[in-house]
Coordinates of C-alpha atoms and ligand atoms in Angstrom, one line a residue:
M1031 CA 91.3 -47.5 19.1
L1032 CA 90.0 -46.8 22.6
L1033 CA 89.6 -43.2 23.4
Q1034 CA 88.4 -41.3 26.4
R1035 CA 84.9 -39.9 26.0
A1036 CA 84.3 -36.6 24.3
P1037 CA 87.1 -34.2 25.3
R1038 CA 85.7 -31.0 26.5
S1039 CA 87.2 -29.1 23.7
T1040 CA 84.9 -30.9 21.3
L1041 CA 81.8 -29.6 23.2
R1042 CA 80.7 -26.9 20.8
N1043 CA 79.1 -23.6 21.3
G1044 CA 79.9 -23.5 25.0
S1045 CA 76.7 -25.3 25.7
G1046 CA 75.9 -25.0 29.4
L1047 CA 73.9 -28.1 29.1
F1048 CA 76.8 -30.3 28.1
K1049 CA 79.3 -28.7 30.5
S1050 CA 76.9 -29.6 33.3
L1051 CA 76.2 -33.1 31.9
F1052 CA 79.9 -33.7 31.7
H1053 CA 80.6 -32.5 35.2
S1054 CA 77.7 -34.3 36.7
T1055 CA 78.5 -37.7 35.5
P1056 CA 81.7 -39.1 37.1
S1057 CA 80.9 -42.5 35.6
A1058 CA 81.2 -40.9 32.2
R1059 CA 84.8 -41.9 32.0
A1060 CA 83.8 -45.1 30.2
Q1061 CA 86.3 -46.1 27.5
L1062 CA 84.8 -45.1 24.2
D1063 CA 85.7 -46.4 20.7
H1064 CA 84.8 -43.1 19.1
T1065 CA 82.8 -40.0 19.9
H1066 CA 80.8 -37.6 17.6
Q1067 CA 79.0 -34.4 18.1
F1068 CA 75.9 -36.1 16.8
V1069 CA 75.0 -39.8 16.7
V1070 CA 71.8 -40.9 14.8
V1071 CA 70.5 -44.4 15.5
G1072 CA 68.8 -45.8 12.5
G1073 CA 69.2 -45.1 8.8
G1074 CA 65.5 -45.3 7.9
A1075 CA 63.3 -42.4 6.9
G1076 CA 63.8 -40.4 10.1
G1077 CA 67.4 -41.1 10.6
L1078 CA 68.5 -40.1 7.1
A1079 CA 66.3 -37.0 7.1
V1080 CA 67.7 -35.6 10.3
G1081 CA 71.2 -37.0 9.6
S1082 CA 71.4 -35.3 6.1
W1083 CA 70.4 -32.0 7.7
I1084 CA 72.9 -32.3 10.6
R1085 CA 75.7 -33.0 8.1
R1086 CA 74.8 -29.9 6.1
K1087 CA 74.4 -27.6 9.1
Y1088 CA 77.3 -28.8 11.4
G1089 CA 79.8 -29.9 8.7
E1090 CA 82.3 -32.7 8.2
N1091 CA 83.0 -35.2 10.9
S1092 CA 80.0 -34.0 13.0
L1093 CA 78.0 -37.1 12.5
A1094 CA 77.8 -40.9 12.9
I1095 CA 74.8 -43.0 11.8
I1096 CA 74.4 -46.4 13.3
E1097 CA 72.5 -48.7 10.9
P1098 CA 72.9 -52.4 10.4
A1099 CA 71.1 -52.8 7.0
D1100 CA 72.8 -52.7 3.6
T1101 CA 69.5 -51.8 1.9
H1102 CA 67.1 -49.0 2.6
Y1103 CA 63.5 -49.6 1.6
Y1104 CA 60.9 -47.0 0.7
Q1105 CA 58.2 -48.9 2.6
P1106 CA 55.2 -46.8 1.5
M1107 CA 55.6 -48.3 -1.9
F1108 CA 55.1 -51.9 -0.6
T1109 CA 51.3 -51.4 -1.0
L1110 CA 51.7 -50.6 -4.7
V1111 CA 54.1 -53.6 -5.1
G1112 CA 51.5 -55.8 -3.5
G1113 CA 49.0 -54.4 -5.9
G1114 CA 51.3 -54.9 -8.9
A1115 CA 51.5 -51.2 -9.7
K1116 CA 55.3 -51.0 -8.9
K1117 CA 58.1 -53.5 -8.8
M1118 CA 60.0 -54.3 -5.5
D1119 CA 63.3 -53.1 -7.1
A1120 CA 61.9 -49.6 -7.1
T1121 CA 61.5 -49.6 -3.3
A1122 CA 65.1 -50.4 -2.6
R1123 CA 68.4 -48.5 -2.7
P1124 CA 71.8 -49.3 -1.3
M1125 CA 72.2 -47.7 2.2
A1126 CA 75.7 -46.6 1.1
S1127 CA 74.2 -44.4 -1.6
L1128 CA 71.9 -42.6 0.8
M1129 CA 74.3 -41.9 3.7
P1130 CA 75.2 -38.2 4.0
P1131 CA 78.7 -37.6 2.6
D1132 CA 81.4 -37.9 5.3
A1133 CA 79.0 -39.2 7.9
K1134 CA 80.6 -42.1 9.7
W1135 CA 78.4 -45.2 9.0
V1136 CA 78.6 -47.6 11.9
R1137 CA 77.3 -50.9 10.3
S1138 CA 75.9 -52.5 13.4
S1139 CA 72.8 -52.4 15.6
V1140 CA 72.6 -50.5 18.9
T1141 CA 72.0 -52.9 21.7
E1142 CA 72.2 -50.6 24.7
F1143 CA 71.6 -46.9 25.5
R1144 CA 73.7 -45.3 28.2
P1145 CA 72.3 -41.8 28.3
D1146 CA 73.7 -40.9 31.7
E1147 CA 77.2 -41.3 30.2
N1148 CA 76.3 -40.2 26.7
Y1149 CA 77.1 -43.3 24.7
V1150 CA 75.5 -46.2 23.0
V1151 CA 76.8 -49.8 22.7
T1152 CA 76.5 -51.7 19.4
A1153 CA 76.1 -55.4 18.7
D1154 CA 79.7 -55.7 17.6
G1155 CA 80.9 -54.2 21.0
Q1156 CA 81.6 -50.6 20.1
R1157 CA 80.9 -47.9 22.5
V1158 CA 80.0 -44.8 20.6
G1159 CA 79.9 -41.5 22.4
Y1160 CA 77.9 -38.4 21.5
E1161 CA 77.0 -34.9 22.6
Y1162 CA 73.5 -35.2 20.9
L1163 CA 71.7 -38.3 20.1
V1164 CA 68.8 -38.8 17.6
V1165 CA 66.9 -42.1 17.9
A1166 CA 65.2 -43.3 14.8
L1167 CA 65.2 -47.1 14.9
G1168 CA 61.7 -47.8 13.7
L1169 CA 59.4 -50.5 15.1
E1170 CA 59.2 -54.3 15.0
V1171 CA 56.7 -56.2 12.9
K1172 CA 55.9 -59.2 15.1
Y1173 CA 55.3 -62.1 12.6
D1174 CA 55.1 -64.5 15.6
G1175 CA 52.2 -62.5 16.9
I1176 CA 49.9 -64.6 14.7
K1177 CA 50.4 -68.4 15.2
G1178 CA 51.3 -70.2 12.0
L1179 CA 51.9 -67.1 10.0
Q1180 CA 55.6 -67.3 9.4
P1181 CA 55.8 -70.7 7.8
L1182 CA 52.8 -69.9 5.5
L1183 CA 54.5 -66.7 4.4
E1184 CA 57.7 -68.6 3.6
D1185 CA 55.7 -71.3 1.6
P1186 CA 55.6 -70.1 -2.0
Q1187 CA 52.6 -72.2 -2.6
S1188 CA 50.5 -70.8 0.2
M1189 CA 47.9 -68.1 -0.5
V1190 CA 49.1 -66.1 2.5
S1191 CA 51.2 -63.0 2.2
T1192 CA 51.9 -59.6 3.8
N1193 CA 52.9 -56.2 2.4
Y1194 CA 54.6 -55.5 5.7
S1195 CA 57.8 -57.2 4.6
P1196 CA 60.0 -56.6 1.5
L1197 CA 60.3 -60.4 1.4
Y1198 CA 56.5 -61.0 0.9
A1199 CA 55.0 -57.9 -0.8
S1200 CA 55.6 -59.3 -4.3
K1201 CA 54.0 -62.6 -3.2
T1202 CA 50.8 -60.6 -2.5
F1203 CA 50.5 -59.7 -6.2
Q1204 CA 51.4 -63.2 -7.3
N1205 CA 48.5 -64.5 -5.1
I1206 CA 46.1 -61.8 -6.3
Q1207 CA 46.8 -63.0 -9.9
R1208 CA 46.5 -66.7 -9.2
F1209 CA 43.4 -66.4 -7.1
T1210 CA 40.4 -67.9 -8.9
G1211 CA 37.6 -67.0 -6.4
G1212 CA 36.4 -68.0 -3.0
N1213 CA 37.0 -66.3 0.4
A1214 CA 39.5 -63.4 0.4
I1215 CA 40.4 -62.2 3.9
F1216 CA 42.3 -59.1 4.9
T1217 CA 43.4 -58.6 8.5
M1218 CA 44.1 -55.6 10.6
P1219 CA 45.8 -56.0 14.1
P1220 CA 45.4 -53.8 17.2
L1221 CA 47.3 -50.5 17.0
P1222 CA 50.1 -49.5 16.8
V1223 CA 50.4 -50.2 13.1
K1224 CA 52.7 -48.3 10.7
C1225 CA 50.4 -46.7 8.2
P1226 CA 47.2 -47.9 9.7
G1227 CA 45.5 -47.6 6.3
A1228 CA 47.8 -50.1 4.6
P1229 CA 45.9 -53.2 5.7
Q1230 CA 42.8 -52.0 3.8
K1231 CA 44.5 -50.3 0.9
I1232 CA 45.7 -53.6 -0.5
M1233 CA 42.2 -55.0 -0.2
Y1234 CA 40.8 -52.2 -2.4
L1235 CA 43.5 -52.9 -5.0
A1236 CA 42.9 -56.7 -4.9
E1237 CA 39.1 -56.2 -5.2
D1238 CA 39.6 -53.8 -8.1
Y1239 CA 41.9 -56.4 -9.8
W1240 CA 39.5 -59.3 -9.4
R1241 CA 36.6 -57.1 -10.6
K1242 CA 38.6 -56.2 -13.8
H1243 CA 39.7 -59.9 -14.3
G1244 CA 36.3 -61.5 -13.9
V1245 CA 36.9 -63.2 -10.5
R1246 CA 34.9 -60.8 -8.3
D1247 CA 31.5 -62.5 -8.8
E1248 CA 32.9 -65.8 -7.3
T1249 CA 34.6 -64.0 -4.4
T1250 CA 33.7 -62.8 -0.9
V1251 CA 35.9 -60.1 0.3
T1252 CA 36.2 -59.7 4.1
Y1253 CA 38.0 -57.1 6.2
N1254 CA 38.5 -58.3 9.7
T1255 CA 39.8 -55.5 11.9
A1256 CA 40.8 -55.7 15.6
L1257 CA 39.6 -52.1 15.9
G1258 CA 36.1 -50.7 16.5
V1259 CA 36.3 -48.3 13.5
I1260 CA 37.4 -48.5 9.9
F1261 CA 39.7 -45.5 10.3
G1262 CA 40.4 -43.2 13.3
V1263 CA 39.3 -39.9 11.6
K1264 CA 35.5 -39.6 11.2
K1265 CA 35.6 -37.7 7.9
Y1266 CA 37.7 -40.4 6.2
A1267 CA 36.0 -43.2 8.0
N1268 CA 32.6 -42.1 6.5
S1269 CA 34.1 -42.0 3.0
L1270 CA 35.6 -45.5 3.5
L1271 CA 32.3 -46.9 4.8
K1272 CA 30.7 -45.8 1.6
V1273 CA 33.5 -47.5 -0.5
V1274 CA 33.1 -50.7 1.5
E1275 CA 29.3 -50.7 0.9
E1276 CA 29.5 -49.9 -2.8
R1277 CA 32.1 -52.6 -3.4
D1278 CA 30.2 -55.2 -1.4
I1279 CA 33.0 -55.8 1.2
K1280 CA 32.2 -57.6 4.4
L1281 CA 33.4 -55.5 7.3
N1282 CA 33.8 -57.0 10.8
F1283 CA 35.1 -55.0 13.8
Q1284 CA 36.8 -56.3 17.0
R1285 CA 38.2 -59.4 15.1
K1286 CA 41.8 -60.0 16.1
C1287 CA 43.6 -62.6 14.0
V1288 CA 45.4 -65.0 16.4
E1289 CA 46.2 -68.0 14.2
I1290 CA 46.4 -69.1 10.5
T1291 CA 46.4 -72.7 9.4
K1292 CA 46.6 -74.0 5.8
N1293 CA 42.9 -73.2 5.0
E1294 CA 41.6 -71.4 8.0
A1295 CA 42.1 -68.1 9.8
I1296 CA 41.2 -67.9 13.5
F1297 CA 40.0 -64.6 15.0
E1298 CA 39.3 -63.6 18.6
N1299 CA 36.0 -61.7 18.7
T1300 CA 37.1 -59.2 21.4
Q1301 CA 33.7 -57.9 22.0
E1302 CA 32.0 -61.2 22.6
G1303 CA 35.0 -63.0 24.0
T1304 CA 34.6 -65.8 21.5
I1305 CA 36.7 -67.5 18.8
E1306 CA 35.6 -67.5 15.1
T1307 CA 37.1 -69.5 12.3
Y1308 CA 37.0 -68.4 8.7
K1309 CA 37.9 -70.5 5.7
Y1310 CA 40.1 -68.6 3.3
D1311 CA 41.3 -69.1 -0.3
F1312 CA 43.4 -65.9 -0.2
L1313 CA 44.7 -64.1 2.9
H1314 CA 46.6 -60.8 3.4
A1315 CA 47.9 -60.6 6.9
S1316 CA 49.0 -57.4 8.7
P1317 CA 50.9 -58.7 11.8
P1318 CA 50.9 -57.0 15.2
Q1319 CA 53.6 -54.4 15.7
G1320 CA 55.4 -52.8 18.6
P1321 CA 58.7 -51.4 19.9
L1322 CA 61.8 -53.3 19.1
A1323 CA 62.3 -56.1 21.7
M1324 CA 65.7 -54.6 22.7
M1325 CA 64.1 -51.2 23.6
K1326 CA 62.2 -52.7 26.6
G1327 CA 63.9 -51.6 29.8
Q1328 CA 66.3 -49.1 28.2
P1329 CA 66.7 -45.9 30.2
I1330 CA 65.5 -43.9 27.2
S1331 CA 62.3 -46.0 26.9
D1332 CA 58.9 -45.7 28.4
E1333 CA 57.3 -48.7 30.2
I1334 CA 56.3 -50.2 26.8
G1335 CA 59.6 -49.7 25.0
W1336 CA 58.9 -46.6 23.0
V1337 CA 61.4 -43.7 23.1
D1338 CA 60.0 -41.4 25.7
V1339 CA 59.8 -38.0 24.1
D1340 CA 57.8 -34.8 24.6
K1341 CA 55.1 -35.1 22.0
T1342 CA 55.4 -31.5 20.9
T1343 CA 59.2 -30.8 21.0
L1344 CA 60.3 -34.4 20.3
Q1345 CA 63.0 -33.9 22.9
H1346 CA 63.5 -36.7 25.4
R1347 CA 61.6 -36.2 28.6
R1348 CA 64.6 -36.9 30.9
Y1349 CA 67.7 -36.5 28.7
P1350 CA 67.7 -33.1 27.0
N1351 CA 70.5 -34.0 24.6
V1352 CA 68.4 -37.0 23.2
F1353 CA 65.7 -36.6 20.6
G1354 CA 63.4 -39.1 18.9
I1355 CA 61.7 -39.3 15.6
G1356 CA 59.4 -41.6 13.7
D1357 CA 57.9 -45.0 14.5
C1358 CA 60.1 -45.7 17.6
T1359 CA 58.7 -42.9 19.7
N1360 CA 55.6 -42.7 22.0
V1361 CA 54.3 -39.6 20.1
P1362 CA 50.6 -40.3 19.9
T1363 CA 50.0 -40.0 16.2
S1364 CA 49.7 -42.5 13.3
K1365 CA 53.1 -43.9 12.5
T1366 CA 53.9 -42.8 8.9
A1367 CA 56.7 -41.3 6.7
A1368 CA 54.5 -38.3 6.4
A1369 CA 54.7 -37.9 10.2
V1370 CA 58.4 -38.4 10.0
A1371 CA 58.6 -35.5 7.5
A1372 CA 56.7 -33.1 9.7
E1373 CA 58.6 -34.2 12.8
S1374 CA 61.9 -33.7 11.0
A1375 CA 61.1 -30.0 10.5
I1376 CA 60.4 -29.7 14.3
L1377 CA 63.6 -31.5 15.2
K1378 CA 65.8 -29.3 12.9
T1379 CA 64.6 -26.2 14.8
N1380 CA 64.8 -27.7 18.2
I1381 CA 68.1 -29.4 17.8
A1382 CA 69.6 -26.1 16.5
A1383 CA 68.1 -24.3 19.6
V1384 CA 69.5 -26.9 22.1
V1385 CA 72.9 -26.8 20.5
K1386 CA 72.9 -23.0 21.1
G1387 CA 71.9 -23.5 24.7
L1388 CA 68.3 -22.4 24.1
N1389 CA 65.0 -24.2 24.9
P1390 CA 63.3 -26.0 22.1
S1391 CA 60.6 -23.8 20.7
A1392 CA 59.1 -25.6 17.6
L1393 CA 56.0 -27.6 18.5
Y1394 CA 54.7 -30.6 16.6
D1395 CA 50.9 -30.7 16.0
G1396 CA 50.8 -34.4 15.3
Y1397 CA 50.5 -34.0 11.5
T1398 CA 50.3 -37.4 9.7
S1399 CA 48.9 -38.6 6.5
C1400 CA 47.7 -41.7 4.9
P1401 CA 47.0 -41.9 1.2
L1402 CA 44.1 -44.3 1.2
I1403 CA 44.3 -46.0 -2.1
T1404 CA 40.8 -47.3 -2.9
G1405 CA 41.5 -48.8 -6.4
Y1406 CA 43.8 -48.4 -9.4
G1407 CA 43.6 -44.6 -10.1
K1408 CA 41.7 -43.7 -6.9
T1409 CA 42.9 -42.3 -3.6
I1410 CA 41.5 -40.5 -0.6
L1411 CA 44.3 -38.4 0.9
A1412 CA 43.8 -38.5 4.7
E1413 CA 45.8 -35.8 6.6
F1414 CA 45.2 -35.1 10.2
D1415 CA 46.6 -34.0 13.6
F1416 CA 46.9 -35.2 17.2
N1417 CA 43.2 -34.7 17.8
A1418 CA 42.2 -36.7 14.7
N1419 CA 41.0 -33.4 13.0
P1420 CA 41.6 -33.2 9.3
L1421 CA 44.6 -31.0 8.4
E1422 CA 44.4 -31.0 4.6
T1423 CA 47.0 -29.5 2.2
F1424 CA 44.8 -29.0 -0.8
P1425 CA 42.0 -26.5 -1.2
F1426 CA 39.5 -29.2 -2.2
D1427 CA 37.6 -31.9 -0.3
Q1428 CA 40.2 -34.7 0.3
G1429 CA 37.5 -37.0 1.7
K1430 CA 36.6 -37.9 -2.0
E1431 CA 38.3 -40.5 -4.1
R1432 CA 40.5 -38.7 -6.6
R1433 CA 42.7 -39.7 -9.5
S1434 CA 45.1 -36.8 -8.8
M1435 CA 45.8 -38.0 -5.3
Y1436 CA 46.5 -41.5 -6.7
H1437 CA 49.2 -40.0 -8.9
L1438 CA 50.5 -37.9 -6.0
K1439 CA 51.0 -41.2 -4.1
K1440 CA 52.3 -43.3 -7.0
D1441 CA 54.4 -40.8 -9.0
V1442 CA 55.2 -37.8 -6.8
M1443 CA 55.7 -39.2 -3.3
P1444 CA 58.6 -41.5 -4.2
E1445 CA 60.6 -38.5 -5.6
L1446 CA 59.6 -36.4 -2.6
Y1447 CA 60.9 -39.2 -0.4
W1448 CA 64.2 -40.0 -2.1
E1449 CA 65.2 -36.4 -3.1
G1450 CA 63.4 -34.4 -0.5
L1451 CA 62.9 -36.2 2.8
L1452 CA 66.0 -38.4 2.9
K1453 CA 68.2 -35.4 2.0
G1454 CA 66.7 -33.4 4.8
L1455 CA 65.0 -31.0 2.5
W1456 CA 61.4 -31.9 2.9
G1457 CA 59.7 -31.1 6.2
G1458 CA 56.1 -31.9 5.3
P1459 CA 53.4 -29.8 3.7
A1460 CA 52.7 -27.3 6.4
I1461 CA 54.0 -24.3 4.4
A1462 CA 52.2 -25.5 1.2
R1463 CA 49.0 -25.9 3.2
K1464 CA 49.2 -22.4 4.5
I1465 CA 49.8 -21.0 1.0
M1466 CA 47.0 -23.0 -0.5
H1467 CA 44.5 -22.0 2.2
L1468 CA 45.5 -18.3 2.2
G1469 CA 42.4 -16.3 2.9
T1470 CA 40.2 -19.4 3.6
R1471 CA 41.5 -20.7 7.0
E1472 CA 44.7 -20.7 9.1
Ligands
FAD2802 P1 62.2 -46.9 9.4 O1 62.1 -46.2 8.1 O2 61.5 -48.3 9.5 O3 63.7 -47.0 9.8 C1 64.2 -47.7 10.9 C2 65.7 -48.0 10.7 O4 66.3 -48.4 11.9 C3 65.9 -49.2 9.7 O5 66.8 -48.8 8.7 C4 66.5 -50.3 10.6 O6 67.3 -51.1 9.9 C5 67.2 -49.5 11.6 N1 67.4 -50.2 12.9 C6 66.5 -51.2 13.5 N2 67.1 -51.6 14.6 C7 68.2 -50.9 14.8 C8 69.2 -50.9 15.9 N3 69.0 -51.7 16.9 N4 70.2 -50.1 15.7 C9 70.3 -49.2 14.7 N5 69.5 -49.2 13.7 C10 68.4 -50.0 13.7 N6 54.0 -44.0 5.5 C11 53.4 -42.9 4.8 O7 53.7 -41.8 5.1 N7 52.6 -43.2 3.7 C12 52.3 -44.4 3.3 O8 51.5 -44.6 2.4 C13 52.8 -45.5 4.0 N8 52.5 -46.8 3.7 C14 53.2 -47.8 4.3 C15 52.9 -49.1 3.8 C16 53.5 -50.2 4.4 C17 53.2 -51.6 3.9 C18 54.5 -50.0 5.4 C19 55.3 -51.2 6.0 C20 54.8 -48.7 5.9 C21 54.1 -47.6 5.3 N9 54.3 -46.3 5.8 C22 53.7 -45.2 5.1 C23 55.1 -46.1 7.0 C24 56.5 -45.6 6.9 O9 57.2 -46.4 6.0 C25 57.1 -45.6 8.2 O10 56.3 -44.9 9.1 C26 58.5 -44.9 8.2 O11 59.4 -45.6 7.3 C27 59.1 -44.7 9.6 O12 60.4 -44.2 9.5 P2 61.4 -44.5 10.7 O13 62.7 -43.8 10.4 O14 60.7 -44.2 12.0 O15 61.6 -46.1 10.6
UQ1_2803 C1 54.6 -37.0 2.9 O1 55.2 -36.0 3.2 C2 55.2 -38.3 2.9 O2 56.6 -38.4 3.2 C3 57.5 -38.1 2.2 C4 54.5 -39.4 2.6 O3 55.2 -40.6 2.6 C5 55.5 -41.2 1.4 C6 53.1 -39.4 2.3 O4 52.5 -40.4 2.0 C7 52.5 -38.1 2.3 C8 51.0 -38.0 2.0 C9 53.2 -36.9 2.6 C10 52.5 -35.6 2.7 C11 52.8 -34.8 1.5 C12 51.9 -34.1 0.8 C13 52.4 -33.3 -0.4 C14 50.5 -34.0 1.1

């Protein structure tokens, strides 16, 4: 049914913002298929976290979530799947089981944002109107960013895999198991990368596996990273450099993987401006990543295609009724589910303020976290802020490899994700951190 856009009677709380938006946009009389107080774009970590909270706070019929996928994946577990410590089944749940009750699920992709008229357009042609929009559509893994990668991933016989896709993370473990020695290469693309520790975590698991299975002596393990550092936070970088040295891993900086053939991986040495070819017998690829192609040129995007939000309030810089969360935004922090959790706490406060006609007051500090698995039973829990300063939850030195942090990652985090974050109940560890550091620091 075609309806007129949001009738004024549905504009809640007498928000001055929306009265003025309504009056200032004569072109807003577009024919809409349906209109909601809140529309969330994306049913991933950020979309479900904020959507679940919206549904609880603003009640029935307040919310539509636009999401094309039938399955939701807990992506942080892909590393453990690749390392054989979890099964792929454990990462996946039907989207229908995770949608907040009574939320309207629009099973399509957004193809166009019309923020001046407060609606979005979907791939199946619906125009969905909103009063408030939350954009949480993640990022794109660009498999075609490395020439030759896609067909090798698809070939079950090849020794090439990636944990960046639910289609290939299990293949990583199959390849680790059938590897009989030789050159094992792990690649890291230029930033942005979701969970920038993931390309090396799988290397430490594989190395540990080969050591335990008598293959390590016949193997050269190489980490070729496009970056100039092993990790962006000095404290954890120092710990990782020690791990790399102790485990006899070859570490090459400024090496960008550009092509993979049946037996060789080709890297651009970005420092020297030369091309280097490495023979491989096992290869774990981490493809380049960036904004979804459809985001380029959208009115809510910056020049690259990221959703253009204020990095502290997460409110859109030009459209005050639009908010962004997670991997799709230009917030300058490492793109992780941990960041999504902390951002969701900020958004809850700021959306509630804006709905009441107030200014957003909660400020994001850039909190993000990367549980750096360094072997079966060992993890360095990196947590840090916008300035790459550690922001640790626990009252012990998290720069050390610890069994407890491995169990936190493997056994506690999944529950925190499914039962806490996705239900809008977990807003990151800021409160726990303050309690644990009572009397010691902030
Ligand atoms: P996503 O969870 O990716 O969700 C985006 C959603 O938007 C998807 O459901 C998608 O289908 C949907 N969508 C896409 N296009 C459209 C469209 N046009 N219209 C509507 N919907 C659309 N994080 C950690 O905190 N710790 C870790 O240890 C960790 N390890 C990781 C390891 C790997 C291998 C990977 C791949 C990720 C890891 N992450 C980790 C990162 C974490 O998974 C992401 O940062 C997090 O999922 C981001 O949430 P999001 O909501 O922004 O995006
Ligand atoms: C976190 O909140 C989170 O999201 C649920 C993750 O993703 C799975 C994480 O990896 C981490 C480390 C956190 C932070 C939580 C704690 C308790 C330190």
